[in-house]
Amino acid sequence: MSKARRTFFAGTIVSTLSLFVVLLVLTGCPKPHPNPIYGTVTAKVDGQQYNGVINSTGEEETHGIRTFFFMSNSDKHRYISISIKNYHGAGTYAAGPNAPQLPGGYAEPMYNDSTDTYFADKGAVIVTSANAKDVQGTFHFITSNGTNISDGSFVITMP
């Protein structure tokens, strides 16, 4: 076998092994989950149990005002979302027309596939623990249509 032919075969083997290693690395790496879950929410909605997962959460700052938010949904396509303006970590945040810190809300599907959304008229969110890794707390509020959200709690792992 000539030297050129041996070099060609050696190059082909190295190329094939390199391609195999690259494919193994690319297919073996964990991929982000397309629907991340950041925590859980439990509450009573007019006395009925609500168990939801948090699929959206975060913090943002606009014009010097820090806002923390999360949105959860249940297997019955009901939603509880809370957004706290002037967020500063652990503490009590009031809801209602005279306390615009907390636009919390509750939504449930209607028969025509749209969603009715009701906002918190009165109530509070108590953030009991907040750090860079997680946020925990409790909440209760009455919505604009009179829906009673009680015994609420949340545990969030920050993304």
PDB file of N, CA and C in Angstrom, residues 68-153:
ATOM      1  N   PHE A  68     -41.936  42.137  40.539  1.00  0.00           N
ATOM      2  CA  PHE A  68     -41.787  40.687  40.575  1.00  0.00           C
ATOM      3  C   PHE A  68     -43.114  40.082  40.148  1.00  0.00           C
ATOM      4  N   PHE A  69     -43.074  39.037  39.335  1.00  0.00           N
ATOM      5  CA  PHE A  69     -44.335  38.447  38.864  1.00  0.00           C
ATOM      6  C   PHE A  69     -44.204  36.939  38.713  1.00  0.00           C
ATOM      7  N   PHE A  70     -45.365  36.282  38.758  1.00  0.00           N
ATOM      8  CA  PHE A  70     -45.440  34.878  38.362  1.00  0.00           C
ATOM      9  C   PHE A  70     -46.829  34.584  37.835  1.00  0.00           C
ATOM     10  N   MET A  71     -46.901  33.554  36.998  1.00  0.00           N
ATOM     11  CA  MET A  71     -48.178  33.082  36.471  1.00  0.00           C
ATOM     12  C   MET A  71     -48.210  31.569  36.613  1.00  0.00           C
ATOM     13  N   SER A  72     -49.326  31.061  37.115  1.00  0.00           N
ATOM     14  CA  SER A  72     -49.483  29.618  37.264  1.00  0.00           C
ATOM     15  C   SER A  72     -50.726  29.170  36.520  1.00  0.00           C
ATOM     16  N   ASN A  73     -50.741  27.908  36.162  1.00  0.00           N
ATOM     17  CA  ASN A  73     -51.951  27.333  35.580  1.00  0.00           C
ATOM     18  C   ASN A  73     -52.168  25.939  36.148  1.00  0.00           C
ATOM     19  N   SER A  74     -53.429  25.533  36.155  1.00  0.00           N
ATOM     20  CA  SER A  74     -53.788  24.221  36.702  1.00  0.00           C
ATOM     21  C   SER A  74     -54.185  23.298  35.558  1.00  0.00           C
ATOM     22  N   ASP A  75     -54.401  22.044  35.905  1.00  0.00           N
ATOM     23  CA  ASP A  75     -54.820  21.081  34.885  1.00  0.00           C
ATOM     24  C   ASP A  75     -56.247  21.344  34.403  1.00  0.00           C
ATOM     25  N   LYS A  76     -56.966  22.215  35.074  1.00  0.00           N
ATOM     26  CA  LYS A  76     -58.328  22.565  34.655  1.00  0.00           C
ATOM     27  C   LYS A  76     -58.344  23.887  33.890  1.00  0.00           C
ATOM     28  N   HIS A  77     -57.162  24.313  33.439  1.00  0.00           N
ATOM     29  CA  HIS A  77     -57.013  25.538  32.657  1.00  0.00           C
ATOM     30  C   HIS A  77     -57.503  26.775  33.398  1.00  0.00           C
ATOM     31  N   ARG A  78     -57.263  26.782  34.691  1.00  0.00           N
ATOM     32  CA  ARG A  78     -57.502  27.977  35.492  1.00  0.00           C
ATOM     33  C   ARG A  78     -56.153  28.601  35.776  1.00  0.00           C
ATOM     34  N   TYR A  79     -56.114  29.888  35.984  1.00  0.00           N
ATOM     35  CA  TYR A  79     -54.853  30.610  36.133  1.00  0.00           C
ATOM     36  C   TYR A  79     -54.891  31.530  37.347  1.00  0.00           C
ATOM     37  N   ILE A  80     -53.783  31.594  38.045  1.00  0.00           N
ATOM     38  CA  ILE A  80     -53.582  32.609  39.077  1.00  0.00           C
ATOM     39  C   ILE A  80     -52.261  33.292  38.741  1.00  0.00           C
ATOM     40  N   SER A  81     -52.305  34.613  38.657  1.00  0.00           N
ATOM     41  CA  SER A  81     -51.080  35.363  38.409  1.00  0.00           C
ATOM     42  C   SER A  81     -50.976  36.486  39.429  1.00  0.00           C
ATOM     43  N   ILE A  82     -49.754  36.800  39.783  1.00  0.00           N
ATOM     44  CA  ILE A  82     -49.505  37.877  40.741  1.00  0.00           C
ATOM     45  C   ILE A  82     -48.325  38.693  40.227  1.00  0.00           C
ATOM     46  N   SER A  83     -48.486  39.994  40.285  1.00  0.00           N
ATOM     47  CA  SER A  83     -47.435  40.921  39.896  1.00  0.00           C
ATOM     48  C   SER A  83     -47.305  41.955  41.016  1.00  0.00           C
ATOM     49  N   ILE A  84     -46.119  42.054  41.603  1.00  0.00           N
ATOM     50  CA  ILE A  84     -45.906  42.954  42.738  1.00  0.00           C
ATOM     51  C   ILE A  84     -45.041  44.124  42.286  1.00  0.00           C
ATOM     52  N   LYS A  85     -45.621  45.320  42.249  1.00  0.00           N
ATOM     53  CA  LYS A  85     -44.846  46.521  41.927  1.00  0.00           C
ATOM     54  C   LYS A  85     -44.174  47.026  43.190  1.00  0.00           C
ATOM     55  N   ASN A  86     -43.078  47.738  43.019  1.00  0.00           N
ATOM     56  CA  ASN A  86     -42.267  48.219  44.146  1.00  0.00           C
ATOM     57  C   ASN A  86     -41.805  47.058  45.017  1.00  0.00           C
ATOM     58  N   TYR A  87     -41.462  45.962  44.372  1.00  0.00           N
ATOM     59  CA  TYR A  87     -41.022  44.745  45.065  1.00  0.00           C
ATOM     60  C   TYR A  87     -39.673  44.989  45.729  1.00  0.00           C
ATOM     61  N   HIS A  88     -39.555  44.566  46.978  1.00  0.00           N
ATOM     62  CA  HIS A  88     -38.305  44.722  47.720  1.00  0.00           C
ATOM     63  C   HIS A  88     -37.947  43.458  48.519  1.00  0.00           C
ATOM     64  N   GLY A  89     -38.491  42.317  48.127  1.00  0.00           N
ATOM     65  CA  GLY A  89     -38.176  41.067  48.814  1.00  0.00           C
ATOM     66  C   GLY A  89     -39.247  40.706  49.829  1.00  0.00           C
ATOM     67  N   ALA A  90     -38.832  40.057  50.904  1.00  0.00           N
ATOM     68  CA  ALA A  90     -39.787  39.601  51.919  1.00  0.00           C
ATOM     69  C   ALA A  90     -40.558  40.782  52.485  1.00  0.00           C
ATOM     70  N   GLY A  91     -41.873  40.574  52.653  1.00  0.00           N
ATOM     71  CA  GLY A  91     -42.736  41.618  53.183  1.00  0.00           C
ATOM     72  C   GLY A  91     -44.177  41.383  52.777  1.00  0.00           C
ATOM     73  N   THR A  92     -45.047  42.296  53.179  1.00  0.00           N
ATOM     74  CA  THR A  92     -46.481  42.212  52.875  1.00  0.00           C
ATOM     75  C   THR A  92     -46.824  43.245  51.811  1.00  0.00           C
ATOM     76  N   TYR A  93     -47.548  42.810  50.784  1.00  0.00           N
ATOM     77  CA  TYR A  93     -47.956  43.668  49.676  1.00  0.00           C
ATOM     78  C   TYR A  93     -49.478  43.628  49.575  1.00  0.00           C
ATOM     79  N   ALA A  94     -50.106  44.770  49.702  1.00  0.00           N
ATOM     80  CA  ALA A  94     -51.568  44.843  49.697  1.00  0.00           C
ATOM     81  C   ALA A  94     -52.104  44.919  48.268  1.00  0.00           C
ATOM     82  N   ALA A  95     -53.336  44.433  48.100  1.00  0.00           N
ATOM     83  CA  ALA A  95     -54.024  44.494  46.804  1.00  0.00           C
ATOM     84  C   ALA A  95     -55.258  45.359  46.929  1.00  0.00           C
ATOM     85  N   GLY A  96     -55.653  45.945  45.824  1.00  0.00           N
ATOM     86  CA  GLY A  96     -56.890  46.711  45.802  1.00  0.00           C
ATOM     87  C   GLY A  96     -56.720  48.047  45.122  1.00  0.00           C
ATOM     88  N   PRO A  97     -57.835  48.755  44.938  1.00  0.00           N
ATOM     89  CA  PRO A  97     -57.795  50.015  44.203  1.00  0.00           C
ATOM     90  C   PRO A  97     -56.936  51.081  44.884  1.00  0.00           C
ATOM     91  N   ASN A  98     -56.840  51.055  46.201  1.00  0.00           N
ATOM     92  CA  ASN A  98     -56.020  52.028  46.908  1.00  0.00           C
ATOM     93  C   ASN A  98     -54.620  51.505  47.187  1.00  0.00           C
ATOM     94  N   ALA A  99     -54.314  50.326  46.715  1.00  0.00           N
ATOM     95  CA  ALA A  99     -52.995  49.717  46.897  1.00  0.00           C
ATOM     96  C   ALA A  99     -52.546  49.133  45.558  1.00  0.00           C
ATOM     97  N   PRO A 100     -52.113  49.985  44.643  1.00  0.00           N
ATOM     98  CA  PRO A 100     -51.801  49.511  43.291  1.00  0.00           C
ATOM     99  C   PRO A 100     -50.524  48.680  43.199  1.00  0.00           C
ATOM    100  N   GLN A 101     -49.949  48.298  44.346  1.00  0.00           N
ATOM    101  CA  GLN A 101     -48.756  47.462  44.335  1.00  0.00           C
ATOM    102  C   GLN A 101     -49.016  46.088  43.756  1.00  0.00           C
ATOM    103  N   LEU A 102     -50.202  45.577  43.932  1.00  0.00           N
ATOM    104  CA  LEU A 102     -50.444  44.167  43.679  1.00  0.00           C
ATOM    105  C   LEU A 102     -51.598  43.940  42.717  1.00  0.00           C
ATOM    106  N   PRO A 103     -51.342  43.946  41.423  1.00  0.00           N
ATOM    107  CA  PRO A 103     -52.404  43.553  40.512  1.00  0.00           C
ATOM    108  C   PRO A 103     -52.433  42.035  40.351  1.00  0.00           C
ATOM    109  N   GLY A 104     -52.985  41.341  41.330  1.00  0.00           N
ATOM    110  CA  GLY A 104     -53.136  39.895  41.250  1.00  0.00           C
ATOM    111  C   GLY A 104     -54.367  39.577  40.418  1.00  0.00           C
ATOM    112  N   GLY A 105     -54.434  38.383  39.895  1.00  0.00           N
ATOM    113  CA  GLY A 105     -55.589  38.049  39.085  1.00  0.00           C
ATOM    114  C   GLY A 105     -55.897  36.570  39.070  1.00  0.00           C
ATOM    115  N   TYR A 106     -57.118  36.263  38.653  1.00  0.00           N
ATOM    116  CA  TYR A 106     -57.581  34.895  38.531  1.00  0.00           C
ATOM    117  C   TYR A 106     -58.329  34.802  37.224  1.00  0.00           C
ATOM    118  N   ALA A 107     -58.107  33.745  36.473  1.00  0.00           N
ATOM    119  CA  ALA A 107     -58.799  33.572  35.198  1.00  0.00           C
ATOM    120  C   ALA A 107     -59.293  32.136  35.088  1.00  0.00           C
ATOM    121  N   GLU A 108     -60.411  31.990  34.419  1.00  0.00           N
ATOM    122  CA  GLU A 108     -60.915  30.649  34.148  1.00  0.00           C
ATOM    123  C   GLU A 108     -61.530  30.632  32.756  1.00  0.00           C
ATOM    124  N   PRO A 109     -61.476  29.477  32.093  1.00  0.00           N
ATOM    125  CA  PRO A 109     -62.000  29.421  30.728  1.00  0.00           C
ATOM    126  C   PRO A 109     -63.520  29.486  30.701  1.00  0.00           C
ATOM    127  N   MET A 110     -64.019  30.065  29.639  1.00  0.00           N
ATOM    128  CA  MET A 110     -65.457  30.092  29.396  1.00  0.00           C
ATOM    129  C   MET A 110     -65.768  29.039  28.339  1.00  0.00           C
ATOM    130  N   TYR A 111     -67.023  28.835  28.063  1.00  0.00           N
ATOM    131  CA  TYR A 111     -67.415  27.809  27.105  1.00  0.00           C
ATOM    132  C   TYR A 111     -67.016  28.141  25.675  1.00  0.00           C
ATOM    133  N   ASN A 112     -66.853  29.415  25.352  1.00  0.00           N
ATOM    134  CA  ASN A 112     -66.519  29.776  23.969  1.00  0.00           C
ATOM    135  C   ASN A 112     -65.003  29.880  23.768  1.00  0.00           C
ATOM    136  N   ASP A 113     -64.223  29.225  24.620  1.00  0.00           N
ATOM    137  CA  ASP A 113     -62.767  29.165  24.542  1.00  0.00           C
ATOM    138  C   ASP A 113     -62.068  30.491  24.814  1.00  0.00           C
ATOM    139  N   SER A 114     -62.789  31.492  25.225  1.00  0.00           N
ATOM    140  CA  SER A 114     -62.104  32.698  25.671  1.00  0.00           C
ATOM    141  C   SER A 114     -61.894  32.557  27.176  1.00  0.00           C
ATOM    142  N   THR A 115     -61.309  33.533  27.790  1.00  0.00           N
ATOM    143  CA  THR A 115     -61.023  33.444  29.214  1.00  0.00           C
ATOM    144  C   THR A 115     -61.534  34.687  29.915  1.00  0.00           C
ATOM    145  N   ASP A 116     -62.261  34.497  31.003  1.00  0.00           N
ATOM    146  CA  ASP A 116     -62.661  35.617  31.861  1.00  0.00           C
ATOM    147  C   ASP A 116     -61.536  35.851  32.851  1.00  0.00           C
ATOM    148  N   THR A 117     -61.127  37.094  33.006  1.00  0.00           N
ATOM    149  CA  THR A 117     -60.074  37.448  33.944  1.00  0.00           C
ATOM    150  C   THR A 117     -60.631  38.421  34.963  1.00  0.00           C
ATOM    151  N   TYR A 118     -60.327  38.178  36.235  1.00  0.00           N
ATOM    152  CA  TYR A 118     -60.792  39.031  37.315  1.00  0.00           C
ATOM    153  C   TYR A 118     -59.581  39.480  38.118  1.00  0.00           C
ATOM    154  N   PHE A 119     -59.549  40.756  38.468  1.00  0.00           N
ATOM    155  CA  PHE A 119     -58.408  41.316  39.182  1.00  0.00           C
ATOM    156  C   PHE A 119     -58.711  41.462  40.665  1.00  0.00           C
ATOM    157  N   ALA A 120     -57.659  41.481  41.470  1.00  0.00           N
ATOM    158  CA  ALA A 120     -57.804  41.562  42.921  1.00  0.00           C
ATOM    159  C   ALA A 120     -58.351  42.923  43.326  1.00  0.00           C
ATOM    160  N   ASP A 121     -59.473  42.910  44.059  1.00  0.00           N
ATOM    161  CA  ASP A 121     -60.030  44.141  44.624  1.00  0.00           C
ATOM    162  C   ASP A 121     -59.453  44.421  46.003  1.00  0.00           C
ATOM    163  N   LYS A 122     -59.266  43.354  46.780  1.00  0.00           N
ATOM    164  CA  LYS A 122     -58.654  43.506  48.098  1.00  0.00           C
ATOM    165  C   LYS A 122     -57.995  42.192  48.488  1.00  0.00           C
ATOM    166  N   GLY A 123     -56.977  42.301  49.323  1.00  0.00           N
ATOM    167  CA  GLY A 123     -56.239  41.122  49.744  1.00  0.00           C
ATOM    168  C   GLY A 123     -54.777  41.460  49.939  1.00  0.00           C
ATOM    169  N   ALA A 124     -53.933  40.440  49.974  1.00  0.00           N
ATOM    170  CA  ALA A 124     -52.508  40.666  50.193  1.00  0.00           C
ATOM    171  C   ALA A 124     -51.697  39.459  49.755  1.00  0.00           C
ATOM    172  N   VAL A 125     -50.434  39.746  49.443  1.00  0.00           N
ATOM    173  CA  VAL A 125     -49.429  38.707  49.233  1.00  0.00           C
ATOM    174  C   VAL A 125     -48.369  38.936  50.289  1.00  0.00           C
ATOM    175  N   ILE A 126     -47.990  37.869  50.978  1.00  0.00           N
ATOM    176  CA  ILE A 126     -46.938  37.949  51.984  1.00  0.00           C
ATOM    177  C   ILE A 126     -45.769  37.111  51.473  1.00  0.00           C
ATOM    178  N   VAL A 127     -44.681  37.777  51.096  1.00  0.00           N
ATOM    179  CA  VAL A 127     -43.472  37.081  50.678  1.00  0.00           C
ATOM    180  C   VAL A 127     -42.707  36.760  51.953  1.00  0.00           C
ATOM    181  N   THR A 128     -42.640  35.473  52.280  1.00  0.00           N
ATOM    182  CA  THR A 128     -42.026  35.055  53.541  1.00  0.00           C
ATOM    183  C   THR A 128     -40.530  34.820  53.421  1.00  0.00           C
ATOM    184  N   SER A 129     -40.070  34.509  52.213  1.00  0.00           N
ATOM    185  CA  SER A 129     -38.658  34.233  51.992  1.00  0.00           C
ATOM    186  C   SER A 129     -38.316  34.609  50.563  1.00  0.00           C
ATOM    187  N   ALA A 130     -37.209  35.335  50.385  1.00  0.00           N
ATOM    188  CA  ALA A 130     -36.795  35.718  49.032  1.00  0.00           C
ATOM    189  C   ALA A 130     -35.284  35.830  48.977  1.00  0.00           C
ATOM    190  N   ASN A 131     -34.689  35.100  48.050  1.00  0.00           N
ATOM    191  CA  ASN A 131     -33.258  35.222  47.801  1.00  0.00           C
ATOM    192  C   ASN A 131     -33.020  34.984  46.313  1.00  0.00           C
ATOM    193  N   ALA A 132     -31.770  34.908  45.910  1.00  0.00           N
ATOM    194  CA  ALA A 132     -31.456  34.764  44.485  1.00  0.00           C
ATOM    195  C   ALA A 132     -31.936  33.432  43.906  1.00  0.00           C
ATOM    196  N   LYS A 133     -32.145  32.431  44.760  1.00  0.00           N
ATOM    197  CA  LYS A 133     -32.523  31.105  44.273  1.00  0.00           C
ATOM    198  C   LYS A 133     -34.013  30.822  44.330  1.00  0.00           C
ATOM    199  N   ASP A 134     -34.706  31.325  45.352  1.00  0.00           N
ATOM    200  CA  ASP A 134     -36.131  31.026  45.443  1.00  0.00           C
ATOM    201  C   ASP A 134     -36.906  32.127  46.157  1.00  0.00           C
ATOM    202  N   VAL A 135     -38.221  32.098  45.910  1.00  0.00           N
ATOM    203  CA  VAL A 135     -39.160  33.029  46.541  1.00  0.00           C
ATOM    204  C   VAL A 135     -40.328  32.191  47.038  1.00  0.00           C
ATOM    205  N   GLN A 136     -40.752  32.429  48.292  1.00  0.00           N
ATOM    206  CA  GLN A 136     -41.875  31.689  48.862  1.00  0.00           C
ATOM    207  C   GLN A 136     -42.815  32.662  49.545  1.00  0.00           C
ATOM    208  N   GLY A 137     -44.087  32.295  49.606  1.00  0.00           N
ATOM    209  CA  GLY A 137     -45.011  33.160  50.306  1.00  0.00           C
ATOM    210  C   GLY A 137     -46.434  32.632  50.305  1.00  0.00           C
ATOM    211  N   THR A 138     -47.320  33.473  50.801  1.00  0.00           N
ATOM    212  CA  THR A 138     -48.747  33.150  50.880  1.00  0.00           C
ATOM    213  C   THR A 138     -49.540  34.309  50.285  1.00  0.00           C
ATOM    214  N   PHE A 139     -50.803  34.070  49.998  1.00  0.00           N
ATOM    215  CA  PHE A 139     -51.645  35.136  49.446  1.00  0.00           C
ATOM    216  C   PHE A 139     -53.117  34.833  49.670  1.00  0.00           C
ATOM    217  N   HIS A 140     -53.910  35.873  49.597  1.00  0.00           N
ATOM    218  CA  HIS A 140     -55.367  35.765  49.581  1.00  0.00           C
ATOM    219  C   HIS A 140     -55.896  37.050  48.944  1.00  0.00           C
ATOM    220  N   PHE A 141     -56.959  36.933  48.187  1.00  0.00           N
ATOM    221  CA  PHE A 141     -57.604  38.124  47.654  1.00  0.00           C
ATOM    222  C   PHE A 141     -59.005  37.795  47.165  1.00  0.00           C
ATOM    223  N   ILE A 142     -59.792  38.831  47.045  1.00  0.00           N
ATOM    224  CA  ILE A 142     -61.132  38.738  46.467  1.00  0.00           C
ATOM    225  C   ILE A 142     -61.084  39.490  45.158  1.00  0.00           C
ATOM    226  N   THR A 143     -61.579  38.861  44.104  1.00  0.00           N
ATOM    227  CA  THR A 143     -61.479  39.467  42.779  1.00  0.00           C
ATOM    228  C   THR A 143     -62.638  40.418  42.510  1.00  0.00           C
ATOM    229  N   SER A 144     -62.524  41.106  41.388  1.00  0.00           N
ATOM    230  CA  SER A 144     -63.518  42.101  40.989  1.00  0.00           C
ATOM    231  C   SER A 144     -64.916  41.508  40.787  1.00  0.00           C
ATOM    232  N   ASN A 145     -65.027  40.199  40.551  1.00  0.00           N
ATOM    233  CA  ASN A 145     -66.353  39.590  40.408  1.00  0.00           C
ATOM    234  C   ASN A 145     -66.780  38.860  41.682  1.00  0.00           C
ATOM    235  N   GLY A 146     -65.986  38.996  42.776  1.00  0.00           N
ATOM    236  CA  GLY A 146     -66.344  38.372  44.043  1.00  0.00           C
ATOM    237  C   GLY A 146     -65.759  36.994  44.272  1.00  0.00           C
ATOM    238  N   THR A 147     -64.915  36.500  43.358  1.00  0.00           N
ATOM    239  CA  THR A 147     -64.278  35.198  43.566  1.00  0.00           C
ATOM    240  C   THR A 147     -63.320  35.296  44.751  1.00  0.00           C
ATOM    241  N   ASN A 148     -63.448  34.350  45.686  1.00  0.00           N
ATOM    242  CA  ASN A 148     -62.622  34.353  46.893  1.00  0.00           C
ATOM    243  C   ASN A 148     -61.429  33.423  46.690  1.00  0.00           C
ATOM    244  N   ILE A 149     -60.230  33.993  46.641  1.00  0.00           N
ATOM    245  CA  ILE A 149     -58.993  33.225  46.551  1.00  0.00           C
ATOM    246  C   ILE A 149     -58.400  33.221  47.957  1.00  0.00           C
ATOM    247  N   SER A 150     -58.346  32.053  48.600  1.00  0.00           N
ATOM    248  CA  SER A 150     -57.886  31.976  49.996  1.00  0.00           C
ATOM    249  C   SER A 150     -56.839  30.876  50.148  1.00  0.00           C
ATOM    250  N   ASP A 151     -56.173  30.881  51.295  1.00  0.00           N
ATOM    251  CA  ASP A 151     -55.189  29.845  51.640  1.00  0.00           C
ATOM    252  C   ASP A 151     -54.151  29.624  50.545  1.00  0.00           C
ATOM    253  N   GLY A 152     -53.773  30.693  49.854  1.00  0.00           N
ATOM    254  CA  GLY A 152     -52.816  30.569  48.763  1.00  0.00           C
ATOM    255  C   GLY A 152     -51.389  30.484  49.257  1.00  0.00           C
ATOM    256  N   SER A 153     -50.592  29.690  48.574  1.00  0.00           N
ATOM    257  CA  SER A 153     -49.159  29.619  48.855  1.00  0.00           C
ATOM    258  C   SER A 153     -48.405  29.356  47.555  1.00  0.00           C
TER     259      SER A 153
END
